PDB file of C-alpha atoms in Angstrom:
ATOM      1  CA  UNK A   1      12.665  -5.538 -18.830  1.00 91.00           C
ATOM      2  CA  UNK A   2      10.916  -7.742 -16.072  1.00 92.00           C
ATOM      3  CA  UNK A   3      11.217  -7.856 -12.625  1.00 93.00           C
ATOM      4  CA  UNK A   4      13.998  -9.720 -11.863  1.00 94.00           C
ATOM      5  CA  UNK A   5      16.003  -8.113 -14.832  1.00 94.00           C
ATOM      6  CA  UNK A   6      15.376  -4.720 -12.882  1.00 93.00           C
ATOM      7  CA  UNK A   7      16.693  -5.860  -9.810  1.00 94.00           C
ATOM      8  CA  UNK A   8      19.659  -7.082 -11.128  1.00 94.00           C
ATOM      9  CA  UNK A   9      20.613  -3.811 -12.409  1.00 95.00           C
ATOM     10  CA  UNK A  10      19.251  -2.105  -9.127  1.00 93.00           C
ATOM     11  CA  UNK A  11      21.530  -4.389  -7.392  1.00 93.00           C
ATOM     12  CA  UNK A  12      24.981  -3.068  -9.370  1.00 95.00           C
ATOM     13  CA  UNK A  13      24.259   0.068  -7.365  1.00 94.00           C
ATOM     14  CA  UNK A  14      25.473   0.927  -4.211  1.00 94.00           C
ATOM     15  CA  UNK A  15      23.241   1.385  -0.746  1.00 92.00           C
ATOM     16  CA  UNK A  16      21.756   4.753   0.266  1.00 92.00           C
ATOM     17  CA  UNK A  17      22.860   3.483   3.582  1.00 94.00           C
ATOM     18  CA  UNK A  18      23.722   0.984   5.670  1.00 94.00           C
ATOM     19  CA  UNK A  19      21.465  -1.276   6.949  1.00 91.00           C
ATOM     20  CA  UNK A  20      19.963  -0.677  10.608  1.00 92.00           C
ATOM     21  CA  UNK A  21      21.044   2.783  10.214  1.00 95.00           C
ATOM     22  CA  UNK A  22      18.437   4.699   9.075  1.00 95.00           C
ATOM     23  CA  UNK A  23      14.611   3.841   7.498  1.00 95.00           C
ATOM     24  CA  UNK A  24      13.906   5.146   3.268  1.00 92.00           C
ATOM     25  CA  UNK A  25      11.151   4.687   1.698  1.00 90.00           C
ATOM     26  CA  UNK A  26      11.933   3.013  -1.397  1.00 90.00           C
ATOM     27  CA  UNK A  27      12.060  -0.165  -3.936  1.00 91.00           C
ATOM     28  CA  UNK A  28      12.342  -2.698  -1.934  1.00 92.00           C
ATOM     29  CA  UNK A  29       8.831  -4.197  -2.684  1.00 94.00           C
ATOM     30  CA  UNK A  30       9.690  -4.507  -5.870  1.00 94.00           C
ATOM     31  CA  UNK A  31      13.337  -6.258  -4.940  1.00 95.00           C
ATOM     32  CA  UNK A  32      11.383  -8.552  -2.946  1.00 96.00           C
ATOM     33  CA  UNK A  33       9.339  -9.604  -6.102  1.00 96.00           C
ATOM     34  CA  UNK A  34      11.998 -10.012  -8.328  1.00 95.00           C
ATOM     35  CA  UNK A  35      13.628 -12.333  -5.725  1.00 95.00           C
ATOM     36  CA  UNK A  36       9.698 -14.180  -5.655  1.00 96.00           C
ATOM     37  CA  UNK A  37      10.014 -14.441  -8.852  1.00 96.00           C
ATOM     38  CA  UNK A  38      13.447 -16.098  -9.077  1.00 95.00           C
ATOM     39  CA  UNK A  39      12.497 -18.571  -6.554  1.00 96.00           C
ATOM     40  CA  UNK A  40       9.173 -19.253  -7.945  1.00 96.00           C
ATOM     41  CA  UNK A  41      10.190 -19.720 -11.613  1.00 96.00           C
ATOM     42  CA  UNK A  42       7.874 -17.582 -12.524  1.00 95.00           C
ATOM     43  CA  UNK A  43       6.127 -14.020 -13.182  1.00 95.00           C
ATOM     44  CA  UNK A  44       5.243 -12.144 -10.556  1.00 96.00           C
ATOM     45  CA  UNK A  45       1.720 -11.560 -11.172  1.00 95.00           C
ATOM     46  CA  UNK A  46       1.358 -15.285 -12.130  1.00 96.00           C
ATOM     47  CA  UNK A  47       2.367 -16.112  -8.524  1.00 96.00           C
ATOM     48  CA  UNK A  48       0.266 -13.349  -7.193  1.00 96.00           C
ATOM     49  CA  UNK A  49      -2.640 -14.509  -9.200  1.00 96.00           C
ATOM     50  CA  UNK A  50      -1.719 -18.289  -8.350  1.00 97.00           C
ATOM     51  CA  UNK A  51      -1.561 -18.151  -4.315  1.00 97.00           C
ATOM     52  CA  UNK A  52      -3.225 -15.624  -3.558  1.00 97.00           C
ATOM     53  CA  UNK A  53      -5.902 -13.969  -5.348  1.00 97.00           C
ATOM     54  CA  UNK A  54      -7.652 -17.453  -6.614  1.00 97.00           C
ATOM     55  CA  UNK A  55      -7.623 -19.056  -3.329  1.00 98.00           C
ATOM     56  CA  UNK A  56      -9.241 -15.689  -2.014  1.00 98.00           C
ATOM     57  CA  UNK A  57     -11.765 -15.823  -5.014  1.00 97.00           C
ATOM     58  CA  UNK A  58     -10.400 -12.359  -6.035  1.00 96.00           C
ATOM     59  CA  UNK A  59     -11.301 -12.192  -9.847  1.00 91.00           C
ATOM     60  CA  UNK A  60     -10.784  -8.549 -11.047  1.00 86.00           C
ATOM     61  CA  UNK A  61      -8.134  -7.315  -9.500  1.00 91.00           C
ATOM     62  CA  UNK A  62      -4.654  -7.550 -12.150  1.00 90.00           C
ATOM     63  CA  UNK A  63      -1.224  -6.049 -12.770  1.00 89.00           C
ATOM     64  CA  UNK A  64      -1.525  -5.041 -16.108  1.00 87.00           C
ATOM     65  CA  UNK A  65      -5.224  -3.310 -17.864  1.00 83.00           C
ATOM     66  CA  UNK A  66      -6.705  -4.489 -20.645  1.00 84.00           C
ATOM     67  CA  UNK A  67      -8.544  -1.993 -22.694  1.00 86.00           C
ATOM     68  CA  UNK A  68     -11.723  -3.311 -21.141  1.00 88.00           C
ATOM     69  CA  UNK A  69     -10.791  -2.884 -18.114  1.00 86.00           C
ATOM     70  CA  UNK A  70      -9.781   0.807 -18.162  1.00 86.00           C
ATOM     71  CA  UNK A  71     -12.715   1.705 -19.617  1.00 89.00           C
ATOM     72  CA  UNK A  72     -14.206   0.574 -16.654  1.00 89.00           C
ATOM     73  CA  UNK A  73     -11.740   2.484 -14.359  1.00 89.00           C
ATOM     74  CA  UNK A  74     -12.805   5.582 -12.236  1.00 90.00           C
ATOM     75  CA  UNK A  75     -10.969   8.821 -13.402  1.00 91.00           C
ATOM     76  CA  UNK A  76      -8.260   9.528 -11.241  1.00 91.00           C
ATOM     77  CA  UNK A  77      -7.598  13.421 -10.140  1.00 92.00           C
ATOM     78  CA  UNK A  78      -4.726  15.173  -8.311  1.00 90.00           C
ATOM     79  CA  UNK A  79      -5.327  17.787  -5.378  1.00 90.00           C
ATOM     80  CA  UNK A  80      -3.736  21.126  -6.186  1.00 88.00           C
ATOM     81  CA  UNK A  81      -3.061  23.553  -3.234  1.00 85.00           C
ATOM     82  CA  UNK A  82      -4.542  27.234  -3.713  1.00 84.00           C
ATOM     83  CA  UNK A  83      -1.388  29.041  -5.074  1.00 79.00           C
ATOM     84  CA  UNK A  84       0.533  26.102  -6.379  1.00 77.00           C
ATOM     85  CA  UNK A  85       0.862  24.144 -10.169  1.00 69.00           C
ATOM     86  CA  UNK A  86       3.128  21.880 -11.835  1.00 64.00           C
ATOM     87  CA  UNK A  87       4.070  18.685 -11.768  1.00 67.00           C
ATOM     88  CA  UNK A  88       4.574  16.922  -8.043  1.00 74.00           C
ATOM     89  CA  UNK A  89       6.390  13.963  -7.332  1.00 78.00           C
ATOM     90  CA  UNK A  90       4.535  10.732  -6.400  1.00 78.00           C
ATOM     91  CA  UNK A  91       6.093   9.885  -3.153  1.00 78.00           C
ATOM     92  CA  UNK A  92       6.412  13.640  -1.688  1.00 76.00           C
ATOM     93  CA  UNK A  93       2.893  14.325  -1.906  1.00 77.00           C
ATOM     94  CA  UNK A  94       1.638  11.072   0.235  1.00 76.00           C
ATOM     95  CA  UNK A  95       4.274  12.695   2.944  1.00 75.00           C
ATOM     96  CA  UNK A  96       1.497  14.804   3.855  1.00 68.00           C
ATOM     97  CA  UNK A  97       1.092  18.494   4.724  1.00 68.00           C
ATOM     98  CA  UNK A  98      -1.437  19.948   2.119  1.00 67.00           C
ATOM     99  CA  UNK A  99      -4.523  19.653   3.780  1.00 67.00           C
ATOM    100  CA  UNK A 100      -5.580  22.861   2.579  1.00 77.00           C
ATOM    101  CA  UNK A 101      -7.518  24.871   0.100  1.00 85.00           C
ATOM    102  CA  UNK A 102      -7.066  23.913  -3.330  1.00 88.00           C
ATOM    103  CA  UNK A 103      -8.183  22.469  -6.575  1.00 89.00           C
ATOM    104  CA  UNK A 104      -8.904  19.212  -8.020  1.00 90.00           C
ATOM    105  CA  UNK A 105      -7.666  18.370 -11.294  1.00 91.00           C
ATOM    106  CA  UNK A 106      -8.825  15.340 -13.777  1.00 93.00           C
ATOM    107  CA  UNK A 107      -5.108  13.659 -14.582  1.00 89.00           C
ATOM    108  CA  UNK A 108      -6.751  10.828 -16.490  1.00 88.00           C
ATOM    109  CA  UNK A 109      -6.756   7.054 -16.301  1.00 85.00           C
ATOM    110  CA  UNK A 110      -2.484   6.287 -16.620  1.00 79.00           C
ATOM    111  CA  UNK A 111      -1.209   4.803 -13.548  1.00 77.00           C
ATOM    112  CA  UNK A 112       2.672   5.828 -13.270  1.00 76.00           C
ATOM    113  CA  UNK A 113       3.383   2.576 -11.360  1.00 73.00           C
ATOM    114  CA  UNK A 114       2.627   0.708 -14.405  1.00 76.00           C
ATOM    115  CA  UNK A 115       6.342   0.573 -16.369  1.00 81.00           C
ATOM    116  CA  UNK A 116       5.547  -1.864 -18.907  1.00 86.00           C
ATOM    117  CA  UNK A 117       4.360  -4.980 -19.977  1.00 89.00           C
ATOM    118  CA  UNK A 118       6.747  -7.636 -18.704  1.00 93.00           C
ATOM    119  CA  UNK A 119       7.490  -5.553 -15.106  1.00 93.00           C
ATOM    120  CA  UNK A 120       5.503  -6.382 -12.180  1.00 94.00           C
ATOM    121  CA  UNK A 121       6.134  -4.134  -9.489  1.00 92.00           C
ATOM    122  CA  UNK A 122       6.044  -5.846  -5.571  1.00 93.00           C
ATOM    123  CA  UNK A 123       4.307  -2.232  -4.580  1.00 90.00           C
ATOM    124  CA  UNK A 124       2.155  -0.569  -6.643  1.00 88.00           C
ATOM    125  CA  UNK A 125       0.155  -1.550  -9.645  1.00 85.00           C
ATOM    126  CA  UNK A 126      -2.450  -3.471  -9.267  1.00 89.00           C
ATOM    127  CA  UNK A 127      -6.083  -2.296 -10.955  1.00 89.00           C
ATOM    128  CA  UNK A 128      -9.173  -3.954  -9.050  1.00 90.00           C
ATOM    129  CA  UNK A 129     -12.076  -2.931  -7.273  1.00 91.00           C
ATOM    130  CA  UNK A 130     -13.109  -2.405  -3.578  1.00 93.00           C
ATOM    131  CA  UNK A 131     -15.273  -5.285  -3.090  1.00 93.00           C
ATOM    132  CA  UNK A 132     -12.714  -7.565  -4.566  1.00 94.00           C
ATOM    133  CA  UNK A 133      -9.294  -5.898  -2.989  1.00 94.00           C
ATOM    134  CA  UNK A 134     -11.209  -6.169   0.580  1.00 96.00           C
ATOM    135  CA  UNK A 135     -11.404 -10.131   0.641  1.00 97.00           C
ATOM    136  CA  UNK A 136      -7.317  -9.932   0.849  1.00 97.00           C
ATOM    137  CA  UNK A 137      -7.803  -7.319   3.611  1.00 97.00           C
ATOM    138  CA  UNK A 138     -10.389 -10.031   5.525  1.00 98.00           C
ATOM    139  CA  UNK A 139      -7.943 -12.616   5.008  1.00 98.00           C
ATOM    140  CA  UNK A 140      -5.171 -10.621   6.777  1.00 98.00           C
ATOM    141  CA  UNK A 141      -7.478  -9.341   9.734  1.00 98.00           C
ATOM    142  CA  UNK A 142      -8.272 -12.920  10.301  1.00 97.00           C
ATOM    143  CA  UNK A 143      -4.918 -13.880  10.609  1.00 97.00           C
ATOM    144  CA  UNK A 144      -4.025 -15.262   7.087  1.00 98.00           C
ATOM    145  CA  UNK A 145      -7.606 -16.935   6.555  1.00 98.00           C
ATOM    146  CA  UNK A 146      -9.985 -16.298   3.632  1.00 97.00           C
ATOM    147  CA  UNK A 147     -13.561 -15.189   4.305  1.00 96.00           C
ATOM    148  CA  UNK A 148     -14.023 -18.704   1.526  1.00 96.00           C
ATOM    149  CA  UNK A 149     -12.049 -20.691   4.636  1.00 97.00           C
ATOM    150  CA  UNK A 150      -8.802 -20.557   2.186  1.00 98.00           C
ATOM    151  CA  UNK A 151      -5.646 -19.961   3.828  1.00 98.00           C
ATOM    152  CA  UNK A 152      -2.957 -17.617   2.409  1.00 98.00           C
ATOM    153  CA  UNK A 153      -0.496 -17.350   5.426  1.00 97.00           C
ATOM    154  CA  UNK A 154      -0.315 -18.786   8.583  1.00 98.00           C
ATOM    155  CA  UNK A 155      -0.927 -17.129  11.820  1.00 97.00           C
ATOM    156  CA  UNK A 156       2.735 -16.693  12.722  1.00 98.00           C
ATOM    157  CA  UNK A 157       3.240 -15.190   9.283  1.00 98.00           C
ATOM    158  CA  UNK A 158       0.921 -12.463   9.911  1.00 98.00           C
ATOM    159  CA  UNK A 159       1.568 -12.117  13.658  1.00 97.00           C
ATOM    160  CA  UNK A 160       5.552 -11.551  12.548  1.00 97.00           C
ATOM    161  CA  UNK A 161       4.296  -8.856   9.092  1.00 96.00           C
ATOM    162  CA  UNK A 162       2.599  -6.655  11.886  1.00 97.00           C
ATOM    163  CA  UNK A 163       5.622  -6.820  14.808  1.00 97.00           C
ATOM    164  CA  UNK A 164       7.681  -3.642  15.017  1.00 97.00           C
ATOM    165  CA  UNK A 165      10.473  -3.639  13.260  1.00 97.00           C
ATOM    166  CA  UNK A 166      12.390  -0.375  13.378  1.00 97.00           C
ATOM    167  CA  UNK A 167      14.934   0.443  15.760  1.00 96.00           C
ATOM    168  CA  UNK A 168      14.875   4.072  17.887  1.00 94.00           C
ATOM    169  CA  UNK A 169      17.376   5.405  14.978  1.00 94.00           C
ATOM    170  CA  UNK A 170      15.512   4.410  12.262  1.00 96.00           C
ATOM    171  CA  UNK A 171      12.375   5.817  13.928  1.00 95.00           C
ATOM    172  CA  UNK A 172      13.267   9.102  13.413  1.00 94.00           C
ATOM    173  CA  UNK A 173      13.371   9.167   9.997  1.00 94.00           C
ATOM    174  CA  UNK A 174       9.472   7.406   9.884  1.00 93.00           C
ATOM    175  CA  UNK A 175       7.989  10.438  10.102  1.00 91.00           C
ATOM    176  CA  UNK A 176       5.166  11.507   7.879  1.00 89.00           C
ATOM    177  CA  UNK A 177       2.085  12.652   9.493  1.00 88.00           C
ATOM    178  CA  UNK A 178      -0.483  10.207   8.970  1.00 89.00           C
ATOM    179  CA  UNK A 179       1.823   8.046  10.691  1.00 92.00           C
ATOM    180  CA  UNK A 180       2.257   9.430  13.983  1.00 94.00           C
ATOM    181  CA  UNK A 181       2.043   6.842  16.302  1.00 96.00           C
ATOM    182  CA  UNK A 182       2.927   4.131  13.913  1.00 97.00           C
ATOM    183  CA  UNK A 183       6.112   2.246  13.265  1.00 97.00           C
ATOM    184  CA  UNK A 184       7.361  -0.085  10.501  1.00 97.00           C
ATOM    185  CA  UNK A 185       6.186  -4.027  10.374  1.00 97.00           C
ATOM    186  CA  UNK A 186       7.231  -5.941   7.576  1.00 96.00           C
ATOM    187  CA  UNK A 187       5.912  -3.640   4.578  1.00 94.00           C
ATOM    188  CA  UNK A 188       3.212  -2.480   6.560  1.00 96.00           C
ATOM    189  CA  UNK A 189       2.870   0.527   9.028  1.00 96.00           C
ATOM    190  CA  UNK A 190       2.189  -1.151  12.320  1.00 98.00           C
ATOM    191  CA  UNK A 191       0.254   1.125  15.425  1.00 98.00           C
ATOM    192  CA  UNK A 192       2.332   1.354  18.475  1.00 97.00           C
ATOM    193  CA  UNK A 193       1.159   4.013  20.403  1.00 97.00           C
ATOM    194  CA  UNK A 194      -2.305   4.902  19.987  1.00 96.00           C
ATOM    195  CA  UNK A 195      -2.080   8.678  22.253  1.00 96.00           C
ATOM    196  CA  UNK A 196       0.540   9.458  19.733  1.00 95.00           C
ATOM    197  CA  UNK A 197      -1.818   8.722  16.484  1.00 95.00           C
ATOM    198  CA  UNK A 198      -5.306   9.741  17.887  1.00 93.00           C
ATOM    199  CA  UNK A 199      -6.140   6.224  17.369  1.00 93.00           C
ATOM    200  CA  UNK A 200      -9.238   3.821  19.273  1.00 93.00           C
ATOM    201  CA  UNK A 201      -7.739   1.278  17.320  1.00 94.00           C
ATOM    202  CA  UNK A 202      -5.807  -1.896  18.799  1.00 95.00           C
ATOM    203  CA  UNK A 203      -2.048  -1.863  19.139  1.00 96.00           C
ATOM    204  CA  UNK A 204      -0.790  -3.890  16.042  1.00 97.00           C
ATOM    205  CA  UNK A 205      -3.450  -2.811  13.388  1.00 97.00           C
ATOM    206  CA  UNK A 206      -1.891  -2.580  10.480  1.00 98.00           C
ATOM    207  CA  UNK A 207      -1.899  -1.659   6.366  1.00 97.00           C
ATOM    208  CA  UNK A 208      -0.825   0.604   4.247  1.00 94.00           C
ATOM    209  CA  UNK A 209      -1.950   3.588   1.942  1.00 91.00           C
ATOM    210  CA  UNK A 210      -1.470   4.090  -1.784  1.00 89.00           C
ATOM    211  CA  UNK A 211      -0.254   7.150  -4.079  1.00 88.00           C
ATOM    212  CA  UNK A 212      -4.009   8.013  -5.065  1.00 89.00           C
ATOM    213  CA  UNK A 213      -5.533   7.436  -1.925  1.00 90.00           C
ATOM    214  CA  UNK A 214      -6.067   4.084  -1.285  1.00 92.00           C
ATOM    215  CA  UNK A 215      -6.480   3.258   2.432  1.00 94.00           C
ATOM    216  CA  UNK A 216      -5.776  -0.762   3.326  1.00 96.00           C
ATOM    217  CA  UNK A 217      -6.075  -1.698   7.123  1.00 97.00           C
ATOM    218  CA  UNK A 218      -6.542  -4.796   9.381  1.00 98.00           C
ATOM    219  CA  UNK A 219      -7.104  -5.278  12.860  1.00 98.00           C
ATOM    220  CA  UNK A 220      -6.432  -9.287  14.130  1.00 97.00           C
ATOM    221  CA  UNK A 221      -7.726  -8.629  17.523  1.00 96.00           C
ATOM    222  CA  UNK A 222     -11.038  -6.861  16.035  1.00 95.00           C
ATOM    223  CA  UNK A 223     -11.204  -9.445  13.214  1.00 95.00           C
ATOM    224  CA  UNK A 224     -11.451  -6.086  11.729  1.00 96.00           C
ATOM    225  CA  UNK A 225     -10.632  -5.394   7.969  1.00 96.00           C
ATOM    226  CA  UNK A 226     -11.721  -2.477   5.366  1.00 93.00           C
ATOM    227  CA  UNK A 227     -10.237  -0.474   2.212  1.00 95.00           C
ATOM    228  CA  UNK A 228     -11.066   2.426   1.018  1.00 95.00           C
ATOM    229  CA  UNK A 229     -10.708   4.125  -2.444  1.00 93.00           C
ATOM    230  CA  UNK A 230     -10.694   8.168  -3.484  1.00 90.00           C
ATOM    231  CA  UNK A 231      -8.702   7.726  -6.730  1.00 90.00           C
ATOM    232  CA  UNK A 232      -7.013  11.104  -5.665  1.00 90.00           C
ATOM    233  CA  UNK A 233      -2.912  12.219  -5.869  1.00 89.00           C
ATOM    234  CA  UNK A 234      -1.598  13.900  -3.704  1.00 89.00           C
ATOM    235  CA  UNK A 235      -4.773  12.598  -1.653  1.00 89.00           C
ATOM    236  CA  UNK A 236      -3.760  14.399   1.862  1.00 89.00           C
ATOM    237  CA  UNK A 237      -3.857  11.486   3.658  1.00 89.00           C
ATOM    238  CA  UNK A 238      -3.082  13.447   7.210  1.00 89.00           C
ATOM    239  CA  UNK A 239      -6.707  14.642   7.684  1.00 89.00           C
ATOM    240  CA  UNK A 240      -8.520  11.744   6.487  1.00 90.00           C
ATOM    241  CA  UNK A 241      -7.075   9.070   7.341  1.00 91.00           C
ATOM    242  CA  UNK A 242      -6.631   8.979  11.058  1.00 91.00           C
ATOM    243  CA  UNK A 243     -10.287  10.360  10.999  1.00 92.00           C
ATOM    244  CA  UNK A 244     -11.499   7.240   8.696  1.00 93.00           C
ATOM    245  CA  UNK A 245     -10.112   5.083  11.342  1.00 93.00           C
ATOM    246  CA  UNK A 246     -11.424   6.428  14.098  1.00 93.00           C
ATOM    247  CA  UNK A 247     -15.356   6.406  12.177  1.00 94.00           C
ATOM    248  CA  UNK A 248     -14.980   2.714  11.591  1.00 94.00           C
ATOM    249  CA  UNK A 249     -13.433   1.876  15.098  1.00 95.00           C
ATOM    250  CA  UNK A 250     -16.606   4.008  16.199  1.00 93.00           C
ATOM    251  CA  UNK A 251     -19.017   1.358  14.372  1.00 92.00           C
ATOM    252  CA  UNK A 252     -18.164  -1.268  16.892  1.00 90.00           C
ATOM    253  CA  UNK A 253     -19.357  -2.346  19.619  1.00 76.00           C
TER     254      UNK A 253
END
């Protein structure tokens, strides 16, 4: 099925909860791009592709590998903690708390996110490289504008993706580690009180992590952008990322 044929079925279903009352991870990237999609009139990735990784010059980053292409991938590996084995879900392990001893183990090159050849999922699934991923990162720490002068969003588009936008109740329930000190923008975690998350950073930097370790952030006020890779589940994300940050805020002057 594609994208939009998903989300009509996920729609049938009722609500976890209602809205306002409470904050889940969940889906809703990927209802948001089968409603893109709908509106567009056309595939997800095509639009992605389309508006915003040509006018950023991004050229290898897609939704969906070609053999070529995972040949060229890095092998991916998931952290095991000293006493434990099995199979982990996805989403529990970036919830942190296994910063410990353990093992690393070589899980191959299949990326989970990836559900088949007509889906495009709003958030996860895209295969690229560091150099290329980090021009959309630049675009967004310069509030919408390419390092190539291209524009993506406009200023007040960005300003309103990084504004707070959790409620005191629904606060409570954003609560994993790494993002102590953060809140909820508009698919982005958003830093709101930097005592809280250890952070030199400025009040509104923003981004996101990934299930293998990805790191995204940007920083309007810095014009500040960077991503970082691992290619690691269950990639403990509680020691190193608030310690990355702080080692690039460090750089600056």
């Amino acid at each position: 099925m594609d994208t939009a044929e998903v989300v009509r079925c996920v729609a049938k279903d009722p609500l976890i909860y209602e809205p306002g009352t409470h904050w889940g991870y969940s889906i809703a990237h990927d209802v948001l791009a089968g409603l893109v999609s709908v509106i567009e009139g056309r595939k997800f990735r095509d639009y992605v592709k389309e508006a915003i990784f040509d006018p950023l010059g991004i050229r290898n980053c897609v939704y969906h590998q070609t053999r070529e292409i995972q040949e060229k991938m890095a092998v991916q590996y998931r952290f095991v903690p000293e006493g434990e084995s099995g199979v982990y879900d996805i989403v529990e392990d970036q919830k942190g708390g296994n910063a410990r001893n353990g093992t690393f183990k070589d899980v191959g090159k299949a990326v989970s996110a990836v559900l088949g050849e007509e889906y495009d999922s709003g958030g996860a699934g895209i295969t690229g490289s560091v150099s290329e991923y980090v021009k959309l990162m630049a675009a967004l720490a310069h509030q919408g504008l390419g390092i190539n002068g291209e524009r993506i969003l406009s200023k007040g588009s960005v300003a309103l993706l990084k504004e707070d936008q959790l409620n005191a109740v629904q606060k409570k329930d954003f609560n994993w580690k790494q993002l102590t000190g953060y809140s909820y923008g508009l698919g982005v975690r958003t830093l709101v009180n930097r005592a809280l998350a250890g952070s030199v950073g400025n009040p509104g930097e923003f981004g996101w992590g990934g299930a293998a370790g990805a790191t995204a952030l940007a920083d309007t006020e810095a014009g500040l952008a960077f991503f970082y890779v691992q290619h690691t589940l269950n990639p403990r994300e509680e020691y190193y990322q608030p310690r990355l940050r702080n080692v690039v805020y460090a750089c600056l002057d």
